[in-house]
Coordinates of C-alpha atoms and ligand atoms in Angstrom, one line a residue:
M11 CA 103.8 -43.8 -107.2
S12 CA 100.4 -45.2 -108.1
A13 CA 97.3 -43.3 -107.4
A14 CA 96.1 -46.0 -105.1
L15 CA 99.2 -45.7 -102.9
T16 CA 99.0 -41.9 -102.8
E17 CA 95.4 -42.1 -101.7
I18 CA 96.2 -44.6 -98.9
L19 CA 99.1 -42.5 -97.6
E20 CA 96.8 -39.4 -97.5
K21 CA 94.3 -41.4 -95.5
L22 CA 97.1 -42.4 -93.1
K23 CA 97.9 -38.8 -92.4
A24 CA 94.3 -38.1 -91.6
E25 CA 94.2 -41.2 -89.4
R26 CA 97.2 -39.9 -87.4
V27 CA 95.4 -36.5 -86.9
A28 CA 92.2 -38.3 -85.9
F29 CA 94.1 -40.4 -83.3
G30 CA 95.7 -37.2 -81.9
G31 CA 92.1 -35.8 -81.5
D32 CA 91.0 -39.0 -79.8
V33 CA 93.7 -39.2 -77.2
S34 CA 93.5 -35.6 -76.2
T35 CA 90.1 -36.3 -74.6
L36 CA 91.1 -39.4 -72.6
T37 CA 90.7 -39.4 -68.8
D38 CA 90.9 -43.0 -67.6
L39 CA 92.2 -46.5 -68.4
D40 CA 88.9 -47.7 -69.8
A41 CA 88.9 -45.0 -72.4
V42 CA 92.5 -45.7 -73.3
E43 CA 91.5 -49.3 -73.9
D44 CA 88.6 -48.3 -76.2
V45 CA 91.0 -46.2 -78.3
R46 CA 93.5 -49.0 -78.5
V47 CA 90.8 -51.4 -79.8
K48 CA 89.6 -48.8 -82.3
Y49 CA 93.1 -48.4 -83.9
L50 CA 95.1 -51.5 -83.0
G51 CA 92.4 -54.1 -82.3
R52 CA 92.0 -57.1 -84.6
K53 CA 89.2 -55.2 -86.4
G54 CA 90.8 -51.8 -85.9
S55 CA 91.7 -49.3 -88.6
I56 CA 95.4 -50.2 -88.7
S57 CA 94.7 -53.9 -89.5
A58 CA 92.4 -52.7 -92.2
Y59 CA 95.2 -50.8 -93.8
F60 CA 97.5 -53.8 -93.6
K61 CA 94.9 -55.8 -95.4
S62 CA 94.6 -53.1 -98.1
M63 CA 98.2 -53.8 -99.0
G64 CA 97.0 -56.6 -101.2
T65 CA 95.5 -54.1 -103.6
L66 CA 98.9 -52.6 -104.4
A67 CA 101.6 -53.8 -106.8
A68 CA 104.3 -55.9 -105.1
E69 CA 107.0 -53.2 -105.3
E70 CA 104.8 -50.6 -103.6
R71 CA 103.9 -52.8 -100.6
P72 CA 107.1 -52.3 -98.5
Q73 CA 106.6 -48.5 -98.6
L74 CA 103.1 -48.7 -97.2
G75 CA 104.2 -51.4 -94.7
G76 CA 106.9 -49.0 -93.4
E77 CA 104.5 -46.2 -93.0
L78 CA 102.0 -48.4 -91.2
N79 CA 104.5 -49.7 -88.8
L80 CA 105.6 -46.1 -87.9
L81 CA 102.0 -45.1 -87.2
K82 CA 101.4 -48.2 -85.2
E83 CA 104.4 -47.5 -83.0
H84 CA 103.4 -44.0 -82.5
I85 CA 99.9 -45.0 -81.4
Q86 CA 101.3 -47.7 -79.1
Q87 CA 103.7 -45.3 -77.4
E88 CA 101.1 -42.6 -76.9
L89 CA 98.7 -45.1 -75.3
D90 CA 101.4 -46.7 -73.1
G91 CA 102.2 -43.2 -71.8
L92 CA 98.6 -42.5 -71.0
R93 CA 98.2 -45.9 -69.4
S94 CA 100.9 -45.4 -66.9
K95 CA 99.6 -41.9 -66.2
F96 CA 96.1 -43.1 -65.3
A97 CA 97.2 -46.4 -63.6
G98 CA 98.3 -44.7 -60.4
N99 CA 95.3 -42.4 -59.8
G100 CA 92.2 -43.9 -61.3
A101 CA 90.1 -41.4 -63.2
C102 CA 92.0 -38.3 -62.0
D103 CA 93.3 -35.5 -64.1
D104 CA 96.1 -33.3 -62.8
S105 CA 93.9 -30.7 -61.2
L106 CA 92.0 -33.3 -59.3
Q107 CA 95.3 -34.9 -58.1
H108 CA 96.1 -31.8 -56.3
D109 CA 92.7 -31.4 -54.7
L110 CA 93.6 -32.0 -51.0
T111 CA 90.0 -32.2 -50.0
L112 CA 89.4 -35.5 -51.8
P113 CA 89.1 -38.6 -49.6
G114 CA 92.3 -40.7 -49.4
T115 CA 92.7 -44.2 -50.8
A116 CA 90.9 -46.6 -48.6
H117 CA 93.1 -49.4 -47.2
E118 CA 91.4 -52.6 -46.2
L119 CA 91.9 -53.2 -42.5
G120 CA 92.7 -56.6 -41.1
H121 CA 90.4 -58.4 -38.7
R122 CA 90.8 -59.9 -35.2
N123 CA 91.2 -63.6 -35.3
P124 CA 88.2 -65.3 -33.6
I125 CA 90.7 -67.1 -31.4
M126 CA 91.8 -63.8 -29.9
Q127 CA 88.1 -62.7 -29.6
V128 CA 87.2 -65.8 -27.7
L129 CA 90.3 -65.6 -25.6
D130 CA 89.4 -62.0 -24.6
E131 CA 85.9 -63.0 -23.8
V132 CA 87.0 -65.9 -21.6
K133 CA 89.5 -63.7 -19.8
A134 CA 86.9 -61.0 -19.3
I135 CA 84.4 -63.4 -17.8
L136 CA 86.9 -64.9 -15.4
A137 CA 88.3 -61.5 -14.5
T138 CA 84.9 -60.5 -13.2
M139 CA 85.1 -63.7 -11.0
G140 CA 88.4 -62.4 -9.5
F141 CA 91.0 -64.3 -11.5
D142 CA 94.3 -62.5 -12.2
V143 CA 96.2 -63.3 -15.4
A144 CA 99.5 -65.2 -15.1
T145 CA 101.9 -66.1 -17.9
G146 CA 104.7 -68.6 -18.4
P147 CA 107.2 -69.5 -21.0
L148 CA 106.3 -71.4 -24.2
V149 CA 109.6 -73.3 -24.0
E150 CA 109.4 -75.4 -20.9
T151 CA 111.5 -77.9 -19.0
A152 CA 110.1 -81.5 -18.6
Y153 CA 110.0 -80.7 -14.9
Y154 CA 107.4 -78.0 -15.2
N155 CA 105.5 -79.6 -18.0
F156 CA 105.3 -83.1 -16.5
Q157 CA 107.1 -84.0 -13.2
A158 CA 106.0 -81.1 -11.0
L159 CA 102.5 -81.9 -12.2
N160 CA 102.8 -85.4 -10.8
F161 CA 103.3 -87.2 -14.0
P162 CA 105.5 -90.2 -12.8
A163 CA 108.6 -90.8 -15.0
D164 CA 107.5 -92.9 -18.1
H165 CA 103.9 -92.3 -17.4
P166 CA 101.9 -93.1 -20.5
A167 CA 100.1 -89.8 -20.3
M168 CA 103.4 -88.2 -21.4
D169 CA 103.4 -90.3 -24.6
L170 CA 99.8 -89.4 -25.3
Q171 CA 100.7 -85.7 -25.3
D172 CA 103.3 -86.4 -28.0
S173 CA 105.5 -83.3 -27.3
L174 CA 107.7 -81.3 -29.6
H175 CA 111.1 -81.7 -28.0
L176 CA 114.0 -79.2 -28.3
D177 CA 117.7 -79.6 -27.3
H178 CA 118.9 -79.6 -23.7
G179 CA 115.9 -81.5 -22.4
L180 CA 113.5 -78.6 -23.3
L181 CA 110.2 -78.9 -25.0
L182 CA 107.4 -76.7 -26.3
R183 CA 104.8 -76.7 -23.5
T184 CA 102.0 -79.2 -24.3
H185 CA 99.5 -77.4 -22.0
T186 CA 99.2 -74.3 -19.8
S187 CA 99.3 -76.3 -16.6
P188 CA 103.1 -75.6 -16.0
V189 CA 101.9 -72.0 -15.2
Q190 CA 100.1 -73.5 -12.1
I191 CA 103.5 -74.7 -10.8
R192 CA 105.4 -71.4 -11.6
T193 CA 102.6 -69.4 -9.9
M194 CA 102.5 -71.5 -6.8
E195 CA 106.3 -71.4 -6.5
K196 CA 106.2 -67.6 -6.5
S197 CA 103.2 -66.8 -4.3
Q198 CA 101.4 -68.0 -1.2
P199 CA 97.7 -68.8 -1.0
P200 CA 95.1 -67.4 -1.5
I201 CA 95.9 -67.8 -5.2
R202 CA 93.4 -67.2 -8.0
I203 CA 94.8 -67.0 -11.5
I204 CA 94.1 -67.8 -15.1
A205 CA 96.9 -68.6 -17.6
P206 CA 95.9 -68.0 -21.2
G207 CA 98.4 -68.9 -24.0
R208 CA 99.7 -71.0 -26.8
C209 CA 100.5 -74.7 -26.5
F210 CA 102.1 -77.2 -28.9
R211 CA 101.7 -80.9 -29.6
K212 CA 103.1 -83.1 -32.3
D213 CA 99.9 -83.4 -34.2
T214 CA 99.4 -83.6 -37.9
P215 CA 97.0 -80.9 -38.9
D216 CA 93.4 -82.1 -39.7
A217 CA 89.9 -80.8 -39.2
T218 CA 90.3 -81.0 -35.4
H219 CA 94.0 -80.8 -34.7
T220 CA 96.8 -78.2 -35.3
P221 CA 100.3 -78.5 -33.8
E222 CA 99.8 -75.1 -32.2
F223 CA 96.7 -74.2 -30.2
H224 CA 95.5 -72.1 -27.3
Q225 CA 94.4 -72.9 -23.8
V226 CA 93.2 -71.1 -20.7
E227 CA 94.3 -72.6 -17.4
G228 CA 92.6 -71.7 -14.1
L229 CA 93.9 -72.3 -10.6
A230 CA 92.4 -71.4 -7.2
I231 CA 94.1 -72.3 -3.9
A232 CA 92.9 -71.2 -0.5
E233 CA 91.7 -72.6 2.8
G234 CA 88.5 -74.6 2.5
I235 CA 88.2 -74.7 -1.4
S236 CA 86.0 -77.6 -2.4
L237 CA 84.6 -79.3 -5.4
A238 CA 81.5 -77.2 -4.9
H239 CA 83.5 -74.1 -5.7
L240 CA 84.9 -75.7 -8.8
K241 CA 81.5 -76.7 -10.1
G242 CA 79.9 -73.4 -9.2
T243 CA 82.6 -71.4 -10.9
L244 CA 82.6 -73.5 -14.1
V245 CA 78.8 -73.6 -14.4
A246 CA 78.6 -69.9 -14.0
F247 CA 81.4 -69.5 -16.5
A248 CA 79.7 -71.7 -19.1
R249 CA 76.4 -69.8 -18.8
R250 CA 78.2 -66.5 -19.3
L251 CA 80.0 -67.8 -22.4
F252 CA 77.3 -69.9 -24.1
G253 CA 74.0 -68.4 -22.7
K254 CA 71.9 -68.5 -19.5
Q255 CA 70.1 -71.7 -20.4
T256 CA 73.2 -73.7 -21.0
K257 CA 73.2 -77.2 -19.6
V258 CA 76.5 -78.7 -18.4
R259 CA 77.5 -82.0 -16.9
F260 CA 80.6 -83.3 -15.2
R261 CA 82.1 -86.6 -16.1
P262 CA 84.8 -88.4 -14.0
S263 CA 88.1 -88.3 -15.7
F264 CA 91.8 -88.6 -14.9
F265 CA 94.7 -86.1 -14.8
P266 CA 97.9 -86.8 -12.8
F267 CA 97.7 -83.3 -11.2
T268 CA 94.1 -83.4 -10.1
E269 CA 92.2 -85.8 -7.8
P270 CA 89.3 -86.2 -8.3
S271 CA 89.2 -85.1 -11.9
A272 CA 86.3 -84.3 -14.1
E273 CA 85.6 -83.2 -17.7
M274 CA 82.9 -80.7 -18.2
D275 CA 80.5 -81.2 -21.2
V276 CA 78.1 -78.6 -22.6
Y277 CA 74.9 -79.6 -24.3
F278 CA 74.6 -77.9 -27.6
D279 CA 71.7 -79.2 -29.6
E280 CA 70.1 -82.5 -30.8
K281 CA 72.7 -82.8 -33.6
L282 CA 75.8 -82.1 -31.6
G283 CA 74.6 -83.4 -28.2
W284 CA 77.1 -83.1 -25.3
L285 CA 80.5 -81.9 -26.1
E286 CA 83.5 -81.7 -23.8
I287 CA 84.9 -78.3 -23.4
L288 CA 87.4 -78.5 -20.5
G289 CA 89.3 -80.7 -18.0
S290 CA 89.3 -79.9 -14.3
G291 CA 89.7 -81.3 -10.8
M292 CA 90.9 -80.7 -7.2
V293 CA 94.6 -80.0 -7.2
D294 CA 96.4 -83.2 -6.2
P295 CA 98.1 -82.9 -2.7
N296 CA 101.3 -84.2 -4.3
V297 CA 101.4 -81.1 -6.5
L298 CA 100.8 -78.8 -3.5
E299 CA 103.5 -80.4 -1.4
G300 CA 105.9 -80.3 -4.4
V301 CA 105.8 -76.5 -4.4
G302 CA 105.9 -76.3 -0.6
I303 CA 102.2 -75.6 0.0
D304 CA 100.7 -77.3 3.1
S305 CA 98.1 -79.7 1.6
E306 CA 96.6 -80.2 5.1
K307 CA 95.8 -76.5 5.4
Y308 CA 95.1 -75.5 1.7
T309 CA 93.1 -77.1 -1.0
G310 CA 92.3 -75.9 -4.5
Y311 CA 90.9 -76.6 -7.9
A312 CA 92.3 -76.3 -11.5
F313 CA 90.8 -76.3 -14.9
G314 CA 92.0 -76.1 -18.5
M315 CA 90.1 -75.4 -21.7
G316 CA 90.9 -75.4 -25.4
I317 CA 90.1 -72.1 -27.0
E318 CA 89.9 -73.3 -30.6
R319 CA 87.4 -75.9 -29.5
I320 CA 85.2 -73.3 -27.8
A321 CA 85.5 -70.9 -30.8
M322 CA 84.5 -73.7 -33.2
L323 CA 81.4 -74.5 -31.1
K324 CA 80.5 -70.9 -30.5
Y325 CA 80.8 -69.9 -34.2
K326 CA 79.9 -73.3 -35.8
I327 CA 83.3 -73.6 -37.5
D328 CA 83.9 -77.0 -38.9
D329 CA 87.6 -77.0 -39.5
I330 CA 90.2 -75.8 -37.0
R331 CA 92.7 -75.0 -39.8
H332 CA 90.7 -72.0 -40.8
F333 CA 92.0 -70.1 -37.8
Y334 CA 95.5 -70.3 -39.0
E335 CA 95.1 -69.6 -42.7
N336 CA 94.7 -65.8 -42.3
D337 CA 92.1 -65.7 -45.1
I338 CA 90.4 -62.3 -44.7
R339 CA 87.2 -63.7 -46.2
F340 CA 87.0 -66.2 -43.3
L341 CA 88.1 -63.7 -40.6
N342 CA 85.7 -61.0 -41.7
Q343 CA 82.8 -63.2 -40.7
F344 CA 83.4 -62.8 -37.0
Ligands
LIG424 N1 96.2 -79.7 -18.8 C1 95.1 -80.5 -19.2 C2 95.1 -80.8 -20.7 O1 95.8 -80.2 -21.4 C3 93.8 -79.9 -18.8 C4 93.6 -79.7 -17.3 C5 94.0 -78.5 -16.7 C6 92.9 -80.6 -16.6 C7 93.8 -78.3 -15.3 C8 92.7 -80.5 -15.2 C9 93.2 -79.3 -14.6 O2 94.5 -81.7 -21.1

């Protein structure tokens, strides 16, 4: 064996000892990585030894190559072991791992969707005005979704709603108005309910449409209810929701189940101007008679608002699809 090879092999032994010393002091992943770079990195000591092979005679090179590979494997195995040890517990050593007084691992909590926050706020405001909460099924019959609400068969309003139809003549409700009918069938006036919930229409998602959305319906039936009650209630509601100075206006509109009907707009600012936030009207006598309520004795009003729309205006959100993406960076802002 040449003197040159003997000398390199001696150095290799020392290298293994030095490595042993280095790893005995490691306590975290970063330090493991530093040691890896020192020995196995492109400019590390093991590479340098491989390069020094060129100085040896051809027949001595395999012997050094074999030794180097053994050392390299040894280093790799040691570091892998340390890496899996430190991966689970950050910079913990065994004694710290058993210290039960250390704080636990923090788990990031989810966040309430702004839709749910606005729904709760709307419900809370209307609750203080005496409205009870009623619910109804998401899968409806055409009768409750349309006919009982005075949509004549083949009325174009039904096409406009572009429903998602299921088998057996059922469909996903396109609005919360069927809950009006279900409530009036079950109870006698005076009635004062809101019906919050999901609705569905066959819309392709874009910045202002999603096939699933939320509405809050309102219904009040009693003797002597007039348009003044409707306006008073909705103006008070808008000012509670958007602020005391909020300006609103009512625009004549049409819904088969209310007569007269009006849409309520809220004035936001110079840029946005007047924006529609709900539909409303006096319950059509045909609807009352259809559920057996005497329309000569009782009158009532109804309204229905889109919650996504309100949440977008309240929080200045420019794309409705954000609500449904579950991106925690979006949700955390509200
Ligand atoms: N259901 C109507 C819609 O979805 C809104 C509405 C409800 C209008 C109650 C008047 C009365 O567009």
